[in-house]
Short mmCIF file of C-alpha atoms and ligand atoms in Angstrom, two decimals:
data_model
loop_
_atom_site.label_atom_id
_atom_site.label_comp_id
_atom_site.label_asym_id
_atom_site.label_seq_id
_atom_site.Cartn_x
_atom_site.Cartn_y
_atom_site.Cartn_z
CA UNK A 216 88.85 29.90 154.31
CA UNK A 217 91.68 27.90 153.34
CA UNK A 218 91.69 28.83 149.57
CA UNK A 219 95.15 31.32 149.84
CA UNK A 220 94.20 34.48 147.27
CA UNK A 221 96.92 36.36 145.48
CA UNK A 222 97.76 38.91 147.71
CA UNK A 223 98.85 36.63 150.08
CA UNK A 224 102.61 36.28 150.15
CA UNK A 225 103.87 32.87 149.11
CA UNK A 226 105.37 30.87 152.01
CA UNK A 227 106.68 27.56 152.00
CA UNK A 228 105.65 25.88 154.86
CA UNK A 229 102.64 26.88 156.75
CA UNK A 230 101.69 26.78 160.83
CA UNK A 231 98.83 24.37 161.36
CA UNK A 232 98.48 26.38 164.49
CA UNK A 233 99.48 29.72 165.29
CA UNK A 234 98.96 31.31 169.15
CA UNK A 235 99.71 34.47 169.91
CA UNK A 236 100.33 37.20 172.99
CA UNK A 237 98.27 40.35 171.96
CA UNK A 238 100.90 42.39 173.85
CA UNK A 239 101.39 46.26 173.74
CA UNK A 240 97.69 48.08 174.15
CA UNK A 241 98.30 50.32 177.00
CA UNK A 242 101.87 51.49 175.53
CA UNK A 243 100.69 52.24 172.48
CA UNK A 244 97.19 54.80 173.64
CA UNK A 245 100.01 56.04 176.02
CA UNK A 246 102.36 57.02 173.45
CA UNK A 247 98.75 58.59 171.56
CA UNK A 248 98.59 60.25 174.83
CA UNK A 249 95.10 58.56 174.96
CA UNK A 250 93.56 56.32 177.88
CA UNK A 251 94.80 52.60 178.01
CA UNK A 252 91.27 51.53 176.86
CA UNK A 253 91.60 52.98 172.82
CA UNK A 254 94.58 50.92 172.49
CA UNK A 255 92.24 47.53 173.24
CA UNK A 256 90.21 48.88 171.01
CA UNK A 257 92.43 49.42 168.26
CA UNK A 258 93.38 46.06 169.14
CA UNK A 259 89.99 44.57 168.08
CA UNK A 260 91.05 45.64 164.42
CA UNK A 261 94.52 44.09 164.49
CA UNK A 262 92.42 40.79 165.63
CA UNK A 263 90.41 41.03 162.62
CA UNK A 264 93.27 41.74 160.55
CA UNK A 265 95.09 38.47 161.61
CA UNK A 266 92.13 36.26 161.41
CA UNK A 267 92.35 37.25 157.60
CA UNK A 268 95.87 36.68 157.31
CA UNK A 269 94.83 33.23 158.37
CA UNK A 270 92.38 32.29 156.04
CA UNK A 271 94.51 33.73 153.21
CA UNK A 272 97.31 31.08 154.23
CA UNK A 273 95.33 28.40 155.08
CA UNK A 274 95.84 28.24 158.99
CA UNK A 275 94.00 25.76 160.84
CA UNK A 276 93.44 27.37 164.00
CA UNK A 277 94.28 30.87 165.53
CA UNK A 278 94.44 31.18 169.13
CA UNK A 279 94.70 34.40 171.03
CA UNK A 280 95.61 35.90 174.57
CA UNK A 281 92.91 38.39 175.25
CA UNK A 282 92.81 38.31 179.13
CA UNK A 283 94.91 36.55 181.68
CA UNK A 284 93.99 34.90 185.07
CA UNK A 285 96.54 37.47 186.52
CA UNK A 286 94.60 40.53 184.33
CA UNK A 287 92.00 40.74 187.52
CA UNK A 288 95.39 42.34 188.92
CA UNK A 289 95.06 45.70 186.78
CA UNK A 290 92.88 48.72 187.97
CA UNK A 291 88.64 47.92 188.37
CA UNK A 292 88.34 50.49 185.57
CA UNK A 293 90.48 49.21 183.02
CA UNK A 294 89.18 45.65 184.03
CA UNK A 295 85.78 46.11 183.70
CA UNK A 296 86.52 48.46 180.64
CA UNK A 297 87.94 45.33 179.01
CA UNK A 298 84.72 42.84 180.02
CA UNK A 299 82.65 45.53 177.80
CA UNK A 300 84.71 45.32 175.03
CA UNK A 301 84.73 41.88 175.27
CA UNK A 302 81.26 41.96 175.41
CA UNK A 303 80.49 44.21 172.52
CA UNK A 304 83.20 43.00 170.40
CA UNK A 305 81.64 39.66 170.78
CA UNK A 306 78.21 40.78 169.97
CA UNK A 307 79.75 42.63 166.97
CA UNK A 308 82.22 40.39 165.72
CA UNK A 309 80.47 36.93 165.80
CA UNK A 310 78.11 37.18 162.29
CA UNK A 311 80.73 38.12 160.43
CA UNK A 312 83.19 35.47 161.51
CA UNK A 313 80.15 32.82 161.02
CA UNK A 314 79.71 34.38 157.88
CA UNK A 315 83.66 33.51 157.19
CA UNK A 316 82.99 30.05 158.41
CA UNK A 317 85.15 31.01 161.61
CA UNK A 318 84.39 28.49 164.76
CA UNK A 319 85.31 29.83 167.82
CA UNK A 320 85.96 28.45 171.04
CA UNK A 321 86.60 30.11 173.99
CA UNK A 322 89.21 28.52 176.80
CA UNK A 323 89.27 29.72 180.16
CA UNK A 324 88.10 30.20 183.53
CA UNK A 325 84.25 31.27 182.62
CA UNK A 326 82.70 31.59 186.23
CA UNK A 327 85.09 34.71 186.90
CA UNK A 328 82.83 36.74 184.53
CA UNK A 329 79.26 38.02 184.30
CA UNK A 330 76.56 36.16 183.78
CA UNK A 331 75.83 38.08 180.44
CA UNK A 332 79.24 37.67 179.17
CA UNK A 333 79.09 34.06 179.76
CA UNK A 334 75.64 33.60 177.86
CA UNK A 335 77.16 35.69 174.95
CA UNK A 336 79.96 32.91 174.89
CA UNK A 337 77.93 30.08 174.91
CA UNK A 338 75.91 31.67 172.11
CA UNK A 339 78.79 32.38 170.00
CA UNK A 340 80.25 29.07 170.31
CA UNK A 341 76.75 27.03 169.65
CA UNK A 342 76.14 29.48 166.34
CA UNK A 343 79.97 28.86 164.71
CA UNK A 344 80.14 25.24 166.29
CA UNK A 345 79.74 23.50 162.46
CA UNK A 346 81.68 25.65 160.75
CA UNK A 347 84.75 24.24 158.98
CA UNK A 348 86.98 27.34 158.44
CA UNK A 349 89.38 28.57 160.68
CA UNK A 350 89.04 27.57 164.45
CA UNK A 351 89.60 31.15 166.36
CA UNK A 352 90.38 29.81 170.06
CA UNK A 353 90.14 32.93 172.55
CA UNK A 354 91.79 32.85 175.72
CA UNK A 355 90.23 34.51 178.51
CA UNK A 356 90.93 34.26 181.86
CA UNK A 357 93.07 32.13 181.40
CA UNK A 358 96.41 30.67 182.83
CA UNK A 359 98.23 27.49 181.90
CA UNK A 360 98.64 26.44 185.23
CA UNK A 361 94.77 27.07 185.62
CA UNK A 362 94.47 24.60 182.55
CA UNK A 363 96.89 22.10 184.02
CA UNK A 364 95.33 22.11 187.16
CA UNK A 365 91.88 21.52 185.98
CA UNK A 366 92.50 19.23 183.88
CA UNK A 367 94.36 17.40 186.54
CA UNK A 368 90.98 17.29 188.47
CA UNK A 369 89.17 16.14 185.55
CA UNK A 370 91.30 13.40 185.83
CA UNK A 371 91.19 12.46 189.02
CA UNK A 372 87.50 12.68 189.46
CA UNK A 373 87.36 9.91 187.11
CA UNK A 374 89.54 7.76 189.00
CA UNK A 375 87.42 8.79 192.25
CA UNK A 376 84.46 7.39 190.01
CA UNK A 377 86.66 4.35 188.74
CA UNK A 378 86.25 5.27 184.95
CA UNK A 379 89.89 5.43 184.61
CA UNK A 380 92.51 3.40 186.69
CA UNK A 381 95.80 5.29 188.57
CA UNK A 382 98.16 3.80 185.49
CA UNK A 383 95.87 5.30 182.39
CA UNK A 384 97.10 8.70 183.32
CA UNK A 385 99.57 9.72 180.83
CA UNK A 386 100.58 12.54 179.07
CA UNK A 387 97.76 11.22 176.30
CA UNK A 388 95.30 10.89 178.45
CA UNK A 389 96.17 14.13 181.00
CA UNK A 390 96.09 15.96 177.56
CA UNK A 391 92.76 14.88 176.35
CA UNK A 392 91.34 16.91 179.26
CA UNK A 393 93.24 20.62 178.84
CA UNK A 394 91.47 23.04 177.37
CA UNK A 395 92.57 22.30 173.68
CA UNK A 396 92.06 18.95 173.14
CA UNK A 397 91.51 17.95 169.70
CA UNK A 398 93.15 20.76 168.67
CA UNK A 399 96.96 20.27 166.74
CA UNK A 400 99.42 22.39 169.33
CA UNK A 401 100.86 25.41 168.49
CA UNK A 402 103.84 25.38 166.08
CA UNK A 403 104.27 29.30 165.99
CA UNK A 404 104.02 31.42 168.82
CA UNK A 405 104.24 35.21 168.59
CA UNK A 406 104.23 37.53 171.38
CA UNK A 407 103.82 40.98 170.02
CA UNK A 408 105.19 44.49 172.61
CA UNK A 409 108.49 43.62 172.91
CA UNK A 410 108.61 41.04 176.37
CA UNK A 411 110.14 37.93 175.73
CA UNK A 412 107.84 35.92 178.04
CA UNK A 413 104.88 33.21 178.37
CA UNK A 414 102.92 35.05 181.25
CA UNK A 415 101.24 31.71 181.86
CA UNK A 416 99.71 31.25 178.80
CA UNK A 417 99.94 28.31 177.23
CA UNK A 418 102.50 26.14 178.89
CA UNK A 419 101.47 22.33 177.97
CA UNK A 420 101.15 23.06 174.71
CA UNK A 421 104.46 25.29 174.07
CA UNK A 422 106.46 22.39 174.84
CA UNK A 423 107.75 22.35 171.27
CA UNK A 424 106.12 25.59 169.32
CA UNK A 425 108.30 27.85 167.44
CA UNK A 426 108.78 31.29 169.32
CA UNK A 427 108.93 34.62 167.50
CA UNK A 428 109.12 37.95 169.39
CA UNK A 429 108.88 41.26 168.02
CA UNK A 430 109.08 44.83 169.79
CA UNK A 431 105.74 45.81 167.47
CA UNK A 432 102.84 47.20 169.62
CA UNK A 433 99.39 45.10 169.22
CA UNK A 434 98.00 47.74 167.29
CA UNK A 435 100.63 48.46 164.94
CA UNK A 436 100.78 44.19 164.36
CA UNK A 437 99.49 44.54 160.42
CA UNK A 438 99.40 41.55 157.97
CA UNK A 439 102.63 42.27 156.35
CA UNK A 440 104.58 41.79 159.95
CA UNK A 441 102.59 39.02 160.59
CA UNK A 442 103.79 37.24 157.33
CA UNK A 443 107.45 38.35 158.17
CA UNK A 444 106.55 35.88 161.15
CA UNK A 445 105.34 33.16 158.84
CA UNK A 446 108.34 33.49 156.77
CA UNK A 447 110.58 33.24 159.67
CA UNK A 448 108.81 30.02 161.06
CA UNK A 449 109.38 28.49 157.38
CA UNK A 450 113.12 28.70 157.56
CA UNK A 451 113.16 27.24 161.25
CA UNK A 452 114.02 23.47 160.91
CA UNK A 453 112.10 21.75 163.76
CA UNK A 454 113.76 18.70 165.41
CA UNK A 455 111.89 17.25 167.74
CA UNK A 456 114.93 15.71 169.50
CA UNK A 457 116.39 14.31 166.29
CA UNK A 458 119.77 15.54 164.65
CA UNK A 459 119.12 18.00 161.35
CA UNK A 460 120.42 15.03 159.11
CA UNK A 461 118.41 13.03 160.09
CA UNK A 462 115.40 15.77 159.50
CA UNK A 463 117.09 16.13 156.28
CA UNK A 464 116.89 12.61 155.07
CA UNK A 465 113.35 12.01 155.69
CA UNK A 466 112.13 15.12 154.64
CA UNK A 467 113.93 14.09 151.45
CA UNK A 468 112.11 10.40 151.79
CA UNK A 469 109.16 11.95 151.69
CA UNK A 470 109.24 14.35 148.95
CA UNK A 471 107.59 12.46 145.38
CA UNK A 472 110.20 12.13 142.63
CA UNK A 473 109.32 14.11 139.24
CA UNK A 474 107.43 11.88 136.74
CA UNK A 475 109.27 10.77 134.14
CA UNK A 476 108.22 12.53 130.74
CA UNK A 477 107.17 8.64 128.58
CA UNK A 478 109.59 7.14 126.74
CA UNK A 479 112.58 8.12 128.76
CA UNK A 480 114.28 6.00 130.23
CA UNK A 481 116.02 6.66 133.69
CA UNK A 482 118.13 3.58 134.50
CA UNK A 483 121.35 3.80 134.45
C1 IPE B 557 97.68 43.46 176.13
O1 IPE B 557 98.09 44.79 176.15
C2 IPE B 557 96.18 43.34 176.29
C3 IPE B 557 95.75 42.79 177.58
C4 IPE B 557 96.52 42.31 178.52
C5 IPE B 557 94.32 42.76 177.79
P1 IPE B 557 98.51 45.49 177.50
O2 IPE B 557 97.31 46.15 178.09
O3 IPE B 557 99.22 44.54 178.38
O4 IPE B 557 99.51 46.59 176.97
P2 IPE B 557 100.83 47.10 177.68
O5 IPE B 557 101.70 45.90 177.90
O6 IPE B 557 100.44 47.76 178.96
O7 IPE B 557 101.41 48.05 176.69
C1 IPE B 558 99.69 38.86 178.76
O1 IPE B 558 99.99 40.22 178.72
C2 IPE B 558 98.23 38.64 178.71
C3 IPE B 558 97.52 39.10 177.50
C4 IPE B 558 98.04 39.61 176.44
C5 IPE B 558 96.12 38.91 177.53
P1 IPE B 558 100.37 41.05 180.00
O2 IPE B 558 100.73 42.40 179.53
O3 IPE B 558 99.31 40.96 181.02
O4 IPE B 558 101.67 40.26 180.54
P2 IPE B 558 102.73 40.64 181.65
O5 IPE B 558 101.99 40.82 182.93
O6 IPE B 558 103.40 41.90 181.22
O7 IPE B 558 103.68 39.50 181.67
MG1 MG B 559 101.20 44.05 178.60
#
């Protein structure tokens, strides 16, 4: 997964972590003049399309918006279309990502969905568990402040229990309990359909991720945009509260000098 094959573009520095807003389904069957539903489904190809992307450039871990804790919100029909694709695309999808040495890992509310669904998950999750390619993190029913809040309880159970004292809970600690623990946080996020908002995904782990828009329906989202978003990220400098100088200089620090060809001497 992490070999990068030629027709892969080359970019210099590469996301550990890239999560992304699947945006734009419903406006793109609309402009097909087709129900909302064949633009999720379209969407199921741009999903494996990016995956690939991913293992071509050596990403660590993918992690997609499929269904928000405010989704329930839509029409019952275009809900409960979206469960059976979710279900089928699941049961479809999952050999051929194991075969790929894709893990997945699913983060979200689970008891909002069927019974079946939920058995699917577990399934998928125990059959990719070992695998050491790409870790594909789906989102589903979820909400960051869902995440924040139950990890938040986590917490404070064990401090009920006295496993963990009042002055242990830190942003380490509070962080060991959201849904991605263990996982590096997201240093690219894209948010494809043109809205230039979170929607209570992810908002822990934003704190300091890279943002890239782009007005591109789902659908449309093909490997070649999806590098322009890599190459963007690669130009970004990221500060992390420091000035770019001093960026500069350790970057610089930390870049190994060309050998010296033998028998030439350097000093001055
Ligand atoms: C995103 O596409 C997919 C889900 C939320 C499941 P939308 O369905 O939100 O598409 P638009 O925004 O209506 O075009
Ligand atoms: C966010 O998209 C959720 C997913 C892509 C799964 P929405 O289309 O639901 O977001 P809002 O409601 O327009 O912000
Ligand atoms: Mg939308």
């Amino acid at each position: 997964m992490s070999t990068p094959v030629n027709n892969a573009r080359r970019i210099e520095s590469i996301p550990r972590h890239v999560a992304m807003i699947m945006d734009g389904n419903g406006r793109w069957a609309k402009k097909r003049f087709l129900p909302r539903i064949a633009g999720h489904r379209a969407g199921v190809e741009t999903v494996r399309n990016a995956v690939r992307v991913c293992g071509q450039h050596g990403i660590e871990v993918l992690t997609l918006f499929a269904f928000s804790s405010e989704n329930w919100r839509r029409p019952q029909s275009e809900v409960s279309l979206l469960m059976d694709l979710f279900l089928t695309a699941l049961g479809r999808e999952t050999r051929r990502l194991h075969e790929n040495k894709v893990r997945l890992k699913i983060i979200g509310e689970r008891g909002g969905f069927s019974g079946k669904l939920q058995e699917k998950i577990i399934e998928a999750e125990r059959l990719t568990a070992a695998n050491s390619g790409l870790t594909l993190v789906i989102a589903a029913n979820y909400g960051g402040r869902w995440d924040i809040a139950q990890a938040a309880r986590a917490v404070a159970q064990k401090v009920q229990a006295q496993q963990m004292t009042v002055s242990q809970i830190t942003e380490e600690t509070l962080e060991q309990h959201l849904s991605m623990a263990g996982l590096p946080e997201p240093d690219l996020f894209i948010r494809t359909g043109g809205e230039e908002r979170i929607s209570n995904f992810l908002l822990w782990q934003l704190a300091y991720t890279e943002f890239y828009f782009t007005d591109t329906l789902w659908p449309d989202f093909s490997a070649s945009l999806f590098e322009d978003a890599l190459m963007s990220f690669s130009k970004r400098q990221r500060r992390f509260g420091r000035t770019g100088d001093q960026v500069e200089l350790e970057k610089q620090a930390t870049t190994i000098p060309p050998k010296t060809p033998p028998g030439e001497d350097t000093r001055a």
